[in-house]
Coordinates of C-alpha atoms in Angstrom, one line a residue:
Chain C
X1 CA 0.0 0.0 0.0
X2 CA 1.0 3.6 -0.4
X3 CA -0.4 6.8 0.9
X4 CA -2.5 8.9 -1.5
X5 CA -0.2 11.3 -3.4
X6 CA -2.0 14.3 -1.9
X7 CA -0.8 13.2 1.5
X8 CA 2.7 14.2 0.3
X9 CA 1.5 17.5 -1.2
X10 CA 1.5 20.6 1.0
X11 CA -0.6 23.4 -0.6
X12 CA -0.6 25.7 2.4
X13 CA 3.1 25.4 3.1
X14 CA 4.2 29.0 2.8
X15 CA 5.1 31.9 5.0
X16 CA 2.6 32.5 7.9
X17 CA -0.4 30.5 9.1
X18 CA -2.5 27.9 7.4
X19 CA -5.7 29.8 8.0
X20 CA -7.0 33.3 7.5
X21 CA -7.4 34.6 11.0
X22 CA -4.0 36.1 12.0
X23 CA -0.5 36.6 10.9
X24 CA 2.5 35.2 12.8
X25 CA 3.8 37.4 15.5
X26 CA 6.6 36.4 17.8
X27 CA 6.6 37.1 21.5
X28 CA 8.6 40.2 22.1
X29 CA 7.8 41.8 18.8
X30 CA 4.3 43.0 19.7
X31 CA 3.7 46.6 20.7
X32 CA 4.7 47.3 24.3
X33 CA 1.5 47.0 26.4
X34 CA 1.0 49.9 28.8
X35 CA -1.5 49.3 31.6
X36 CA -3.1 52.0 33.8
X37 CA -0.9 53.2 36.5
X38 CA 2.1 51.6 34.8
X39 CA 1.0 48.2 36.2
X40 CA 3.1 45.2 35.2
X41 CA 0.5 42.5 35.2
X42 CA -3.2 42.8 34.3
X43 CA -5.1 40.2 36.3
X44 CA -8.0 38.8 34.4
X45 CA -10.4 36.6 36.4
X46 CA -13.0 34.7 34.4
X47 CA -15.5 32.7 36.4
X48 CA -17.4 30.4 33.9
X49 CA -21.0 29.7 34.5
X50 CA -22.2 26.6 32.6
X51 CA -25.4 24.7 32.1
X52 CA -25.0 21.0 31.5
X53 CA -28.5 19.7 30.7
X54 CA -29.3 16.3 32.3
X55 CA -30.4 15.1 28.8
X56 CA -27.2 16.2 27.0
X57 CA -26.6 14.3 23.8
X58 CA -23.4 12.6 22.9
X59 CA -21.6 15.5 21.1
X60 CA -18.7 15.4 18.7
X61 CA -16.4 14.7 21.6
X62 CA -16.7 14.0 25.4
X63 CA -17.3 17.5 26.8
X64 CA -15.3 18.0 30.0
X65 CA -17.9 18.0 32.8
X66 CA -20.6 16.4 30.7
X67 CA -22.9 13.6 31.6
X68 CA -20.7 10.6 31.3
X69 CA -23.0 8.1 33.0
X70 CA -26.3 6.6 32.0
X71 CA -29.4 8.8 32.2
X72 CA -30.4 10.1 34.6
X73 CA -26.8 11.1 35.6
X74 CA -27.6 12.8 38.8
X75 CA -23.9 12.5 39.9
X76 CA -22.6 14.7 37.1
X77 CA -25.6 17.0 36.8
X78 CA -25.6 17.9 40.5
X79 CA -21.9 18.3 40.7
X80 CA -22.0 20.9 37.9
X81 CA -25.1 22.5 39.4
X82 CA -23.3 22.7 42.7
X83 CA -21.0 25.2 41.1
X84 CA -23.8 27.5 40.2
X85 CA -25.3 27.4 43.7
X86 CA -22.5 27.1 46.1
X87 CA -19.2 27.3 44.3
X88 CA -19.9 30.6 42.6
X89 CA -21.0 32.2 45.8
X90 CA -17.7 31.3 47.3
X91 CA -15.8 32.7 44.3
X92 CA -17.7 36.0 44.4
X93 CA -17.1 36.2 48.1
X94 CA -13.3 35.7 47.7
X95 CA -13.2 38.4 45.0
X96 CA -15.4 40.8 47.0
X97 CA -13.2 40.5 50.1
X98 CA -10.2 41.6 48.1
X99 CA -12.0 44.3 46.0
X100 CA -11.3 42.4 42.8
X101 CA -13.4 42.3 39.7
X102 CA -14.1 39.7 37.0
X103 CA -15.4 38.9 33.6
X104 CA -18.1 36.3 34.2
X105 CA -18.7 34.1 31.2
X106 CA -22.3 32.7 31.0
X107 CA -23.9 30.1 28.8
X108 CA -27.0 31.9 27.7
X109 CA -29.1 29.1 29.2
X110 CA -27.3 29.4 32.5
X111 CA -28.0 33.1 32.6
X112 CA -31.7 32.5 31.8
X113 CA -31.9 29.9 34.5
X114 CA -29.9 31.8 37.1
X115 CA -30.4 35.5 36.4
X116 CA -29.4 36.1 40.0
X117 CA -25.8 35.7 39.0
X118 CA -26.1 38.1 36.0
X119 CA -27.6 40.6 38.4
X120 CA -24.8 40.1 40.9
X121 CA -22.3 40.5 38.1
X122 CA -23.9 43.7 36.8
X123 CA -24.4 45.2 40.3
X124 CA -20.7 44.9 41.0
X125 CA -19.8 46.7 37.7
X126 CA -18.2 43.5 36.4
X127 CA -18.3 42.3 32.9
X128 CA -20.7 39.8 31.4
X129 CA -19.1 37.6 28.7
X130 CA -20.9 35.3 26.3
X131 CA -20.1 31.6 26.6
X132 CA -22.4 30.2 23.9
X133 CA -25.8 28.6 24.4
X134 CA -25.2 25.7 26.8
X135 CA -22.8 22.8 27.2
X136 CA -25.0 20.6 25.0
X137 CA -24.2 23.0 22.1
X138 CA -20.5 22.7 21.5
X139 CA -19.8 24.3 18.2
X140 CA -18.9 21.9 15.4
X141 CA -18.1 21.7 11.7
X142 CA -21.3 19.9 10.8
X143 CA -23.5 22.8 11.9
X144 CA -25.2 24.7 9.2
X145 CA -23.8 28.2 8.9
X146 CA -27.2 29.8 9.5
X147 CA -27.9 27.7 12.5
X148 CA -24.6 28.6 14.2
X149 CA -25.1 32.3 13.3
X150 CA -28.5 32.4 14.8
X151 CA -27.5 30.4 17.9
X152 CA -24.7 32.8 18.5
X153 CA -26.9 35.9 18.0
X154 CA -29.5 34.4 20.4
X155 CA -26.8 33.7 23.0
X156 CA -25.4 37.2 22.9
X157 CA -28.8 38.9 22.7
X158 CA -30.0 36.9 25.7
X159 CA -27.1 38.1 27.8
X160 CA -27.6 41.7 26.5
X161 CA -31.2 41.6 27.5
X162 CA -30.5 40.2 31.0
X163 CA -27.5 42.3 31.8
X164 CA -28.1 45.6 29.9
X165 CA -24.4 45.4 29.0
X166 CA -23.0 45.5 25.5
X167 CA -21.4 42.1 25.9
X168 CA -18.1 42.4 24.2
X169 CA -16.4 39.1 24.9
X170 CA -17.0 35.6 23.5
X171 CA -15.8 32.2 24.7
X172 CA -17.1 29.1 23.0
X173 CA -18.4 26.3 25.2
X174 CA -15.6 23.7 25.8
X175 CA -13.3 25.8 23.5
X176 CA -14.9 24.0 20.6
X177 CA -15.3 25.8 17.3
X178 CA -16.4 25.4 13.7
X179 CA -14.5 27.1 10.9
X180 CA -17.1 29.8 11.0
X181 CA -17.2 30.6 14.7
X182 CA -14.5 33.2 14.8
X183 CA -16.0 34.9 11.7
X184 CA -19.4 34.9 13.5
X185 CA -18.0 36.4 16.7
X186 CA -17.5 39.6 14.9
X187 CA -20.9 39.4 13.4
X188 CA -22.6 39.2 16.8
X189 CA -21.0 42.6 17.7
X190 CA -18.6 41.1 20.2
X191 CA -15.2 42.8 20.2
X192 CA -13.1 39.9 21.4
X193 CA -12.8 36.1 21.5
X194 CA -11.0 34.1 24.0
X195 CA -11.0 30.9 21.9
X196 CA -7.5 30.9 20.4
X197 CA -5.2 30.0 23.3
X198 CA -2.0 30.7 21.4
X199 CA -0.6 33.9 22.9
X200 CA -0.2 35.7 26.2
X201 CA -1.2 39.2 24.9
X202 CA -4.2 40.5 22.9
X203 CA -3.9 40.7 19.1
X204 CA -6.2 41.6 16.3
X205 CA -7.7 38.9 14.2
X206 CA -9.3 39.1 10.7
X207 CA -12.7 37.7 10.0
X208 CA -15.3 37.9 7.2
X209 CA -17.2 40.3 9.4
X210 CA -14.4 42.6 10.2
X211 CA -11.7 42.6 12.9
X212 CA -12.1 40.9 16.3
X213 CA -9.5 40.7 19.0
X214 CA -8.0 37.6 20.5
X215 CA -7.8 37.8 24.3
X216 CA -5.3 35.5 26.0
X217 CA -7.5 33.5 28.4
X218 CA -5.3 30.4 27.9
X219 CA -5.9 26.9 28.9
X220 CA -2.8 25.5 30.5
X221 CA -3.4 27.2 33.8
X222 CA -7.1 26.5 33.9
X223 CA -8.5 24.7 36.9
X224 CA -10.3 22.4 34.5
X225 CA -7.0 21.5 32.8
X226 CA -4.9 21.0 35.9
X227 CA -7.3 19.8 38.5
X228 CA -9.9 17.8 36.6
X229 CA -7.9 17.1 33.5
X230 CA -4.6 16.1 35.2
X231 CA -6.0 15.2 38.6
X232 CA -3.7 17.6 40.3
X233 CA -4.4 18.9 43.8
X234 CA -5.5 22.5 44.3
X235 CA -2.1 23.2 45.9
X236 CA -0.4 22.2 42.6
X237 CA -2.7 24.6 40.7
X238 CA -1.9 27.4 43.2
X239 CA 1.8 26.7 42.9
X240 CA 1.7 27.0 39.1
X241 CA -0.4 30.1 39.1
X242 CA 2.0 31.8 41.6
X243 CA 5.0 30.7 39.5
X244 CA 3.3 32.1 36.4
X245 CA 2.5 35.4 38.1
X246 CA 6.0 35.8 39.5
X247 CA 7.5 35.1 36.1
X248 CA 5.2 37.5 34.3
X249 CA 5.7 40.2 36.9
X250 CA 9.5 39.9 36.3
X251 CA 9.3 39.8 32.5
X252 CA 7.0 42.8 32.5
X253 CA 9.7 44.9 34.2
X254 CA 11.7 45.0 30.9
X255 CA 9.2 44.0 28.3
X256 CA 6.0 45.9 29.1
X257 CA 2.6 44.9 30.4
X258 CA 1.6 41.2 30.7
X259 CA -1.7 39.4 31.3
X260 CA -2.3 36.7 33.8
X261 CA -5.7 35.2 33.0
X262 CA -7.4 32.6 35.2
X263 CA -10.4 30.7 34.0
X264 CA -12.4 29.7 37.2
X265 CA -14.9 26.9 37.0
X266 CA -17.0 27.2 40.2
X267 CA -17.7 23.5 40.3
X268 CA -14.0 22.9 40.4
X269 CA -12.4 25.8 42.3
X270 CA -15.4 26.6 44.5
X271 CA -15.5 23.5 46.7
X272 CA -14.6 23.9 50.3
X273 CA -11.1 22.3 50.2
X274 CA -10.0 24.3 47.1
X275 CA -11.5 27.8 47.6
X276 CA -8.8 28.6 50.2
X277 CA -6.1 28.1 47.5
X278 CA -7.8 30.7 45.3
X279 CA -7.8 33.1 48.1
X280 CA -4.2 32.4 48.8
X281 CA -3.2 32.9 45.2
X282 CA -5.0 36.2 45.0
X283 CA -3.4 37.4 48.2
X284 CA 0.0 36.5 46.8
X285 CA -0.7 38.4 43.6
X286 CA -2.3 41.5 45.2
X287 CA 0.5 41.8 47.7
X288 CA 2.8 42.8 44.9
X289 CA 3.0 46.3 43.5
X290 CA 2.0 46.8 39.9
X291 CA -1.0 44.5 39.5
X292 CA -4.1 45.8 37.7
X293 CA -7.2 43.6 38.1
X294 CA -9.5 44.3 35.2
X295 CA -12.2 42.9 32.9
X296 CA -11.4 41.6 29.5
X297 CA -12.9 44.6 27.8
X298 CA -10.8 46.9 30.0
X299 CA -7.6 45.0 29.2
X300 CA -8.5 45.1 25.5
X301 CA -9.1 48.9 25.6
X302 CA -5.7 49.4 27.3
X303 CA -4.0 47.1 24.8
X304 CA -5.5 49.0 21.9
X305 CA -4.7 52.3 23.5
X306 CA -1.1 51.1 23.8
X307 CA -0.9 50.9 20.1
X308 CA -3.2 53.6 18.7
Chain O
X1 CA 10.8 -6.0 1.1
X2 CA 7.6 -5.8 -0.9
X3 CA 5.3 -2.9 -0.1
X4 CA 3.0 -4.0 2.7
X5 CA -0.7 -3.6 2.9
X6 CA -2.1 -1.1 5.4
X7 CA -3.1 -1.8 8.0
X8 CA -0.4 -4.5 8.2
X9 CA -2.4 -7.7 8.5
X10 CA -1.7 -10.0 11.5
X11 CA 0.1 -12.7 9.4
X12 CA 2.6 -10.1 8.3
X13 CA 3.3 -8.7 11.8
X14 CA 6.5 -9.7 13.6
X15 CA 6.7 -10.3 17.4
X16 CA 10.0 -8.5 17.5
X17 CA 11.1 -5.5 15.5
X18 CA 14.4 -7.3 14.7
X19 CA 16.3 -4.0 14.8
X20 CA 18.8 -4.8 17.5
X21 CA 20.5 -7.6 19.5
X22 CA 19.8 -8.5 23.1
X23 CA 22.5 -6.7 25.1
X24 CA 22.1 -6.7 28.8
X25 CA 23.3 -3.6 30.6
X26 CA 26.0 -5.6 32.3
X27 CA 29.7 -6.0 31.5
X28 CA 29.4 -4.2 28.2
X29 CA 32.6 -2.8 26.5
X30 CA 33.3 0.5 28.1
X31 CA 32.2 3.7 26.3
X32 CA 34.5 6.7 26.8
X33 CA 33.2 10.1 25.9
X34 CA 35.6 13.0 25.0
X35 CA 37.6 14.3 28.0
X36 CA 36.5 11.3 30.1
X37 CA 33.0 12.7 30.5
X38 CA 30.5 10.4 32.2
X39 CA 27.4 11.5 30.5
X40 CA 26.7 12.8 27.0
X41 CA 24.0 15.4 27.8
X42 CA 21.9 16.8 25.0
X43 CA 18.7 18.9 24.8
X44 CA 16.3 18.1 21.9
X45 CA 13.4 20.6 21.5
X46 CA 10.7 19.6 19.1
X47 CA 9.8 22.5 16.9
X48 CA 6.6 21.6 15.3
X49 CA 3.7 22.7 13.1
X50 CA 0.4 21.0 13.4
X51 CA -1.9 21.8 10.4
X52 CA -5.4 23.0 11.3
X53 CA -6.8 20.9 8.5
X54 CA -4.4 18.1 7.7
X55 CA -5.4 15.6 5.0
X56 CA -6.8 12.4 6.5
X57 CA -4.1 9.7 6.4
X58 CA -4.6 6.0 6.5
X59 CA -4.0 5.8 10.2
X60 CA -5.4 7.8 13.1
X61 CA -6.7 11.3 13.0
X62 CA -4.1 13.9 13.8
X63 CA -6.2 15.7 16.3
X64 CA -7.9 14.9 19.7
X65 CA -11.2 16.4 18.7
X66 CA -13.0 16.7 15.4
X67 CA -11.6 19.4 13.2
X68 CA -11.2 22.2 13.5
X69 CA -9.6 21.4 16.9
X70 CA -8.8 25.0 17.6
X71 CA -8.1 24.4 21.3
X72 CA -5.2 22.0 20.6
X73 CA -4.1 23.9 17.5
X74 CA -3.9 27.0 19.7
X75 CA -1.9 25.2 22.4
X76 CA 0.7 24.1 19.7
X77 CA 0.7 27.4 17.9
X78 CA 1.7 29.0 21.2
X79 CA 4.9 27.1 21.0
X80 CA 6.0 29.0 17.9
X81 CA 4.6 32.4 18.9
X82 CA 5.7 32.5 22.5
X83 CA 7.3 29.3 23.9
X84 CA 10.1 29.0 21.3
X85 CA 11.5 32.4 22.0
X86 CA 11.4 32.0 25.8
X87 CA 13.0 28.6 25.5
X88 CA 15.7 30.0 23.2
X89 CA 16.5 32.8 25.7
X90 CA 16.9 30.1 28.4
X91 CA 19.1 27.9 26.3
X92 CA 21.3 31.0 25.5
X93 CA 21.6 31.8 29.2
X94 CA 22.7 28.3 30.0
X95 CA 25.0 28.0 27.0
X96 CA 23.2 25.0 25.7
X97 CA 23.5 24.1 22.0
X98 CA 20.2 22.5 21.1
X99 CA 19.5 19.7 18.7
X100 CA 16.2 20.5 17.1
X101 CA 13.6 17.8 16.2
X102 CA 12.1 19.8 13.3
X103 CA 9.0 19.6 11.3
X104 CA 10.7 21.1 8.4
X105 CA 7.6 23.0 7.2
X106 CA 8.3 25.4 10.1
X107 CA 11.2 26.7 8.0
X108 CA 8.7 27.7 5.3
X109 CA 6.0 29.0 7.6
X110 CA 8.2 30.9 10.0
X111 CA 11.6 31.8 8.6
X112 CA 12.2 33.8 11.7
X113 CA 12.3 30.6 13.7
X114 CA 14.6 29.0 11.1
X115 CA 17.0 32.0 11.4
X116 CA 16.9 31.9 15.2
X117 CA 18.0 28.3 15.2
X118 CA 20.7 28.5 12.5
X119 CA 22.1 31.8 14.0
X120 CA 22.6 29.9 17.2
X121 CA 24.4 27.0 15.5
X122 CA 21.7 24.5 16.6
X123 CA 21.6 21.2 14.9
X124 CA 18.5 20.6 12.8
X125 CA 17.4 17.0 12.6
X126 CA 14.2 15.5 11.1
X127 CA 10.8 15.3 12.7
X128 CA 9.2 15.0 9.3
X129 CA 7.4 17.8 7.4
X130 CA 4.4 18.4 9.7
X131 CA 3.5 16.7 12.9
X132 CA 0.1 16.0 11.3
X133 CA 1.7 13.9 8.4
X134 CA 2.6 10.4 9.4
X135 CA 5.1 7.9 7.9
X136 CA 2.6 5.1 8.4
X137 CA 1.6 3.3 5.2
X138 CA 4.1 5.0 2.9
X139 CA 5.4 2.8 0.1
X140 CA 9.2 2.3 0.0
X141 CA 9.5 4.8 -2.8
X142 CA 7.3 7.3 -0.9
X143 CA 9.2 6.9 2.3
X144 CA 12.6 7.2 0.6
X145 CA 11.4 10.3 -1.2
X146 CA 10.1 11.7 2.1
X147 CA 13.5 11.2 3.8
X148 CA 15.2 12.9 0.8
X149 CA 12.8 15.7 0.8
X150 CA 13.3 16.5 4.5
X151 CA 17.1 16.3 4.0
X152 CA 17.0 18.6 1.1
X153 CA 14.8 21.1 2.9
X154 CA 17.1 21.2 5.9
X155 CA 20.2 21.6 3.6
X156 CA 18.6 24.3 1.6
X157 CA 17.7 26.4 4.6
X158 CA 20.6 25.8 6.9
X159 CA 23.5 24.2 4.8
X160 CA 23.4 21.3 7.3
X161 CA 23.7 17.7 6.3
X162 CA 20.8 15.8 7.9
X163 CA 22.1 13.3 10.5
X164 CA 19.2 12.4 12.7
X165 CA 15.6 11.2 12.5
X166 CA 12.7 11.2 14.9
X167 CA 9.7 10.1 12.9
X168 CA 6.8 12.7 12.9
X169 CA 4.6 11.8 15.8
X170 CA 6.7 8.7 16.2
X171 CA 5.1 6.8 13.2
X172 CA 7.0 4.1 11.4
X173 CA 6.9 1.5 8.7
X174 CA 8.9 -1.7 9.2
X175 CA 11.4 -0.5 6.7
X176 CA 12.1 3.0 8.1
X177 CA 15.4 2.1 9.6
X178 CA 16.8 0.4 6.4
X179 CA 15.9 3.5 4.4
X180 CA 17.4 5.9 6.9
X181 CA 20.7 4.1 6.8
X182 CA 20.6 3.9 3.0
X183 CA 20.0 7.6 2.8
X184 CA 23.0 8.4 4.9
X185 CA 21.1 9.3 8.1
X186 CA 23.4 8.5 11.1
X187 CA 21.0 8.2 14.0
X188 CA 17.4 7.3 14.9
X189 CA 15.5 8.3 18.0
X190 CA 12.5 6.1 17.5
X191 CA 13.7 3.3 19.7
X192 CA 13.6 3.5 23.5
X193 CA 15.4 0.3 24.4
X194 CA 18.6 1.6 26.0
X195 CA 20.5 4.3 27.9
X196 CA 23.5 4.0 25.7
X197 CA 23.9 4.3 21.9
X198 CA 23.3 1.0 20.2
X199 CA 23.8 -0.3 16.6
X200 CA 20.7 -0.8 14.6
X201 CA 20.4 -3.8 12.4
X202 CA 19.9 -2.5 8.9
X203 CA 20.1 -4.2 5.5
X204 CA 23.0 -1.9 4.4
X205 CA 25.0 0.9 5.8
X206 CA 25.2 1.9 9.4
X207 CA 22.6 3.4 11.8
X208 CA 22.9 4.1 15.5
X209 CA 20.0 4.3 17.9
X210 CA 20.6 7.3 20.2
X211 CA 18.9 7.5 23.6
X212 CA 16.1 10.1 23.4
X213 CA 13.6 9.7 26.2
X214 CA 9.9 9.5 26.9
X215 CA 10.6 9.7 30.6
X216 CA 12.3 13.1 30.7
X217 CA 10.1 14.3 27.9
X218 CA 8.0 17.3 28.9
X219 CA 4.9 15.9 27.1
X220 CA 5.1 12.7 29.2
X221 CA 5.9 14.4 32.4
X222 CA 3.4 17.3 32.2
X223 CA 0.6 15.9 30.1
X224 CA 0.5 12.1 29.9
X225 CA 1.2 11.7 33.6
X226 CA -0.1 15.1 34.7
X227 CA 2.9 16.0 36.8
X228 CA 3.6 19.5 37.8
X229 CA 6.5 21.5 36.4
X230 CA 8.4 21.2 39.7
X231 CA 7.9 17.4 39.7
X232 CA 9.2 17.4 36.1
X233 CA 12.3 19.2 37.3
X234 CA 12.8 16.6 40.0
X235 CA 12.5 13.9 37.3
X236 CA 15.2 15.4 35.2
X237 CA 17.5 15.8 38.2
X238 CA 17.0 12.2 39.4
X239 CA 17.5 10.8 35.9
X240 CA 20.7 12.8 35.6
X241 CA 22.0 11.7 39.0
X242 CA 21.6 8.1 38.1
X243 CA 23.1 8.3 34.6
X244 CA 25.9 10.4 36.0
X245 CA 26.7 7.8 38.7
X246 CA 26.6 4.9 36.1
X247 CA 28.6 7.0 33.7
X248 CA 31.7 6.6 36.0
X249 CA 31.9 3.0 34.7
X250 CA 30.8 3.5 31.1
X251 CA 29.5 6.5 29.3
X252 CA 25.8 7.1 29.3
X253 CA 23.5 9.4 27.3
X254 CA 20.9 11.7 28.8
X255 CA 18.5 13.6 26.6
X256 CA 16.0 16.2 27.6
X257 CA 13.3 16.3 24.9
X258 CA 11.2 19.4 25.0
X259 CA 8.3 21.1 23.2
X260 CA 8.1 24.8 23.2
X261 CA 4.4 24.5 23.3
X262 CA 4.6 22.6 26.6
X263 CA 7.6 24.1 28.4
X264 CA 7.5 27.8 27.3
X265 CA 4.8 28.8 29.7
X266 CA 5.4 31.2 32.6
X267 CA 4.6 28.5 35.1
X268 CA 6.9 25.9 33.5
X269 CA 10.0 27.6 32.3
X270 CA 11.7 28.3 35.6
X271 CA 11.5 24.8 37.0
X272 CA 13.1 23.6 33.7
X273 CA 15.7 26.3 34.0
X274 CA 16.6 25.1 37.4
X275 CA 16.8 21.4 36.3
X276 CA 18.9 22.2 33.3
X277 CA 21.2 24.4 35.3
X278 CA 21.7 21.5 37.8
X279 CA 22.8 19.2 35.0
X280 CA 25.0 21.9 33.4
X281 CA 26.9 22.6 36.7
X282 CA 28.4 19.1 37.0
X283 CA 31.9 18.3 35.9
X284 CA 32.4 15.3 33.6
X285 CA 29.4 16.1 31.4
X286 CA 29.8 16.3 27.6
X287 CA 27.4 18.9 26.4
X288 CA 26.8 17.7 22.9
X289 CA 24.4 17.6 20.0
X290 CA 22.8 14.4 18.6
X291 CA 25.1 14.5 15.6
X292 CA 28.2 14.7 17.8
X293 CA 27.2 11.8 20.1
X294 CA 26.2 9.6 17.2
X295 CA 29.4 10.5 15.3
X296 CA 31.6 9.7 18.3
X297 CA 29.8 6.4 18.7
X298 CA 30.0 5.5 15.1
X299 CA 33.7 6.5 14.9
X300 CA 34.8 4.6 18.0
X301 CA 32.4 1.9 19.0
X302 CA 29.7 1.0 16.5
X303 CA 31.5 -1.5 14.3
X304 CA 33.2 -3.4 17.1
X305 CA 30.0 -3.6 19.2
X306 CA 28.0 -4.8 16.2
X307 CA 30.5 -7.5 15.5
X308 CA 30.5 -8.5 19.2
X309 CA 26.8 -8.7 19.4
X310 CA 26.5 -10.6 16.1
X311 CA 29.0 -13.1 17.4
X312 CA 27.1 -13.5 20.6
X313 CA 23.9 -14.1 18.7
X314 CA 25.6 -16.5 16.3
X315 CA 24.7 -14.3 13.3
X316 CA 27.0 -14.5 10.3

C-alpha cells in the first residue's frame, strides 16, 4: 500500500499561518503594552457559568464536565449545578473580600436559569461575557452556517437583554469551534474572542465580518485543565499560578505589560477544600505592586490604547 | 521487502522488530566520551507545526477532537509564537547548543524561527514535514522520497547535512530504519530500548540508535502523567543523578526532549531552567548535539560492538 499522493503535497506550506485569522507574531515583537498606572500585570479573572443539561446528547467529543453516566446522571448533573449554587457564591465572596473584579462568562441558558448571577455581576460593575448557548451545544463543523449564526446571535442577545451590558467578549463552550465561529463572533457585535489560546497578549484577528481581537485566556493554567484534567491537587494549581505570576511580573519589568488570566470553574475551584487556594493565590498576587485587576474589555481597551 | 498492505495484517506482523540484538546492561565494553566525560548530555526541543486541517491519512486522525480542533491547535501554535522564544532565551543563558527535532515546514511558515535556530548553531534533525503527516503506510518509494525531501529542505535552509531522525509523531513503517541508513542518516530516535547508543540492524549501511527519552520528555511528564513543572524538574535531576553515577563505569547518554508549546509557559520555564542548570553545573558532562554523540559512537564503538553482538547471537 501507499499513501495517497495528496498526502505528500503541501498546498498551504508557505510563510505564515495555514488559515485566514491572523499573521504570525513572535513574543517580544508585539507593541509594548501599557497598563493603567504603569502596572506590570493585568489580572483577568474569568468565572465560567455553565449549564450541562441532564439530557445532554453525545456530542462530537466528550465535553469535560458532561454527563458521562447513563441517564439520569444525577452524579454529574448535580456536581456541575453545585458550582452554580455554592461554588460561585464562594468565588464571588473571595473576590469581594479583596476588592477584585471579574469577567463572568455565561452560557445563555445558565444566565436564563440563574439570572441572579447576572444581576450580581452587573451590580458589581463586572463584565458579562458570552459563553455560547449551553454545554450541549458545543460548536462543530457539521453545523449549518445559519444555525450557528442564529444560535450565537441568540446567545449574545439573551445576555444583553438580561444584563443591559453591550457584551463584548465571547468564549465558545468547551473551547470548541467550527471554521465559521470566529467569523461569527465579529458578526454578533462582540469585540473579542478568548477561543484561540496561542498567545499571552491581545492581538487583532481578521474575519469575514471585520476585525475581532483575541484575548489570552489560555488553557494550560485552567482549573479544569490541571485539577480535573490532570487530577492535580489545588495546591499544585496554586503553585503553578503563583509561579506564572512571578515570572510575568518579572518579565514585564523589561518588556511591558503582561496578562495573567485565570479561568475559574466554580464547580472545580469553588469546593470547600479548594477555595482557600484561590484566596491564597489572589493574596500573593495582590500583595505585589503593579497589579491591575481588570475585565477583558478593559484590558482590550488598554491594549488598543497602547498601540493607537 | 515488498510494499506492505495497510493496516499491516496479522500474518505479516512480527513479534520482535528485529532491529537490535539483546545486550544486557552488564559487562558491556566501556564507552568513553571525550575528555573522560561520564554523560553525554543533550537537549532536543521539538519545533513543530500542526496543520489546522491536515489531509486524512490512512492511520489515526491527527487531532484529539473533530476538526477544527482550535483548542489544541492554539496550544501548539503558542509554541511558535511564544514558547520557542522564551526557551531560546533560556538555552542561551545556560550556554546549551540544542539539537532540534524539526517539522521542516516550520522553515517555510516561520523563517524567523529558522533563522533563530541557525544563527545559534543549533543542529536541525528531522521530525518530518508536519506533525500531522505520518510515515505510516508509505510505500518504499514514498518513504525514501520523504526522507530525501526532508534532508534537502534542511540543507537548503541551513546548509546542514541531515544526521538524525525522529519520525513525525513517532510513526514508522517496518522499513524505516533500512531506508534511513541507505539515505545516509546516522542516528534514529524512534527506539527506546537503551540508555547507551546501540547499533541498529539495517540491511545496508550503518545506523545508531541514540537515547532520546519519553521519561524526561515534557509531554510525558506534564501531560501524559499530569505531573507539575516542579515534579518534572525533579524527574530530570533524578534521571541525571543516576546516569551520572553509572557513567563513571561507562559513558551514558541523557536527553531532555522538550516542546516549546509545553515548556514555554510562565509557570513551567523556571523549573526547567533550574533542572537544566543543575545538569550543566556538574563536571564530567559532555554537552553535545545528537550529531556529535552519534558521530563519536560510530567512529569509536559501533563496528566493534555490532561484531561482538553478532558473534554472541551467532549471526553471520
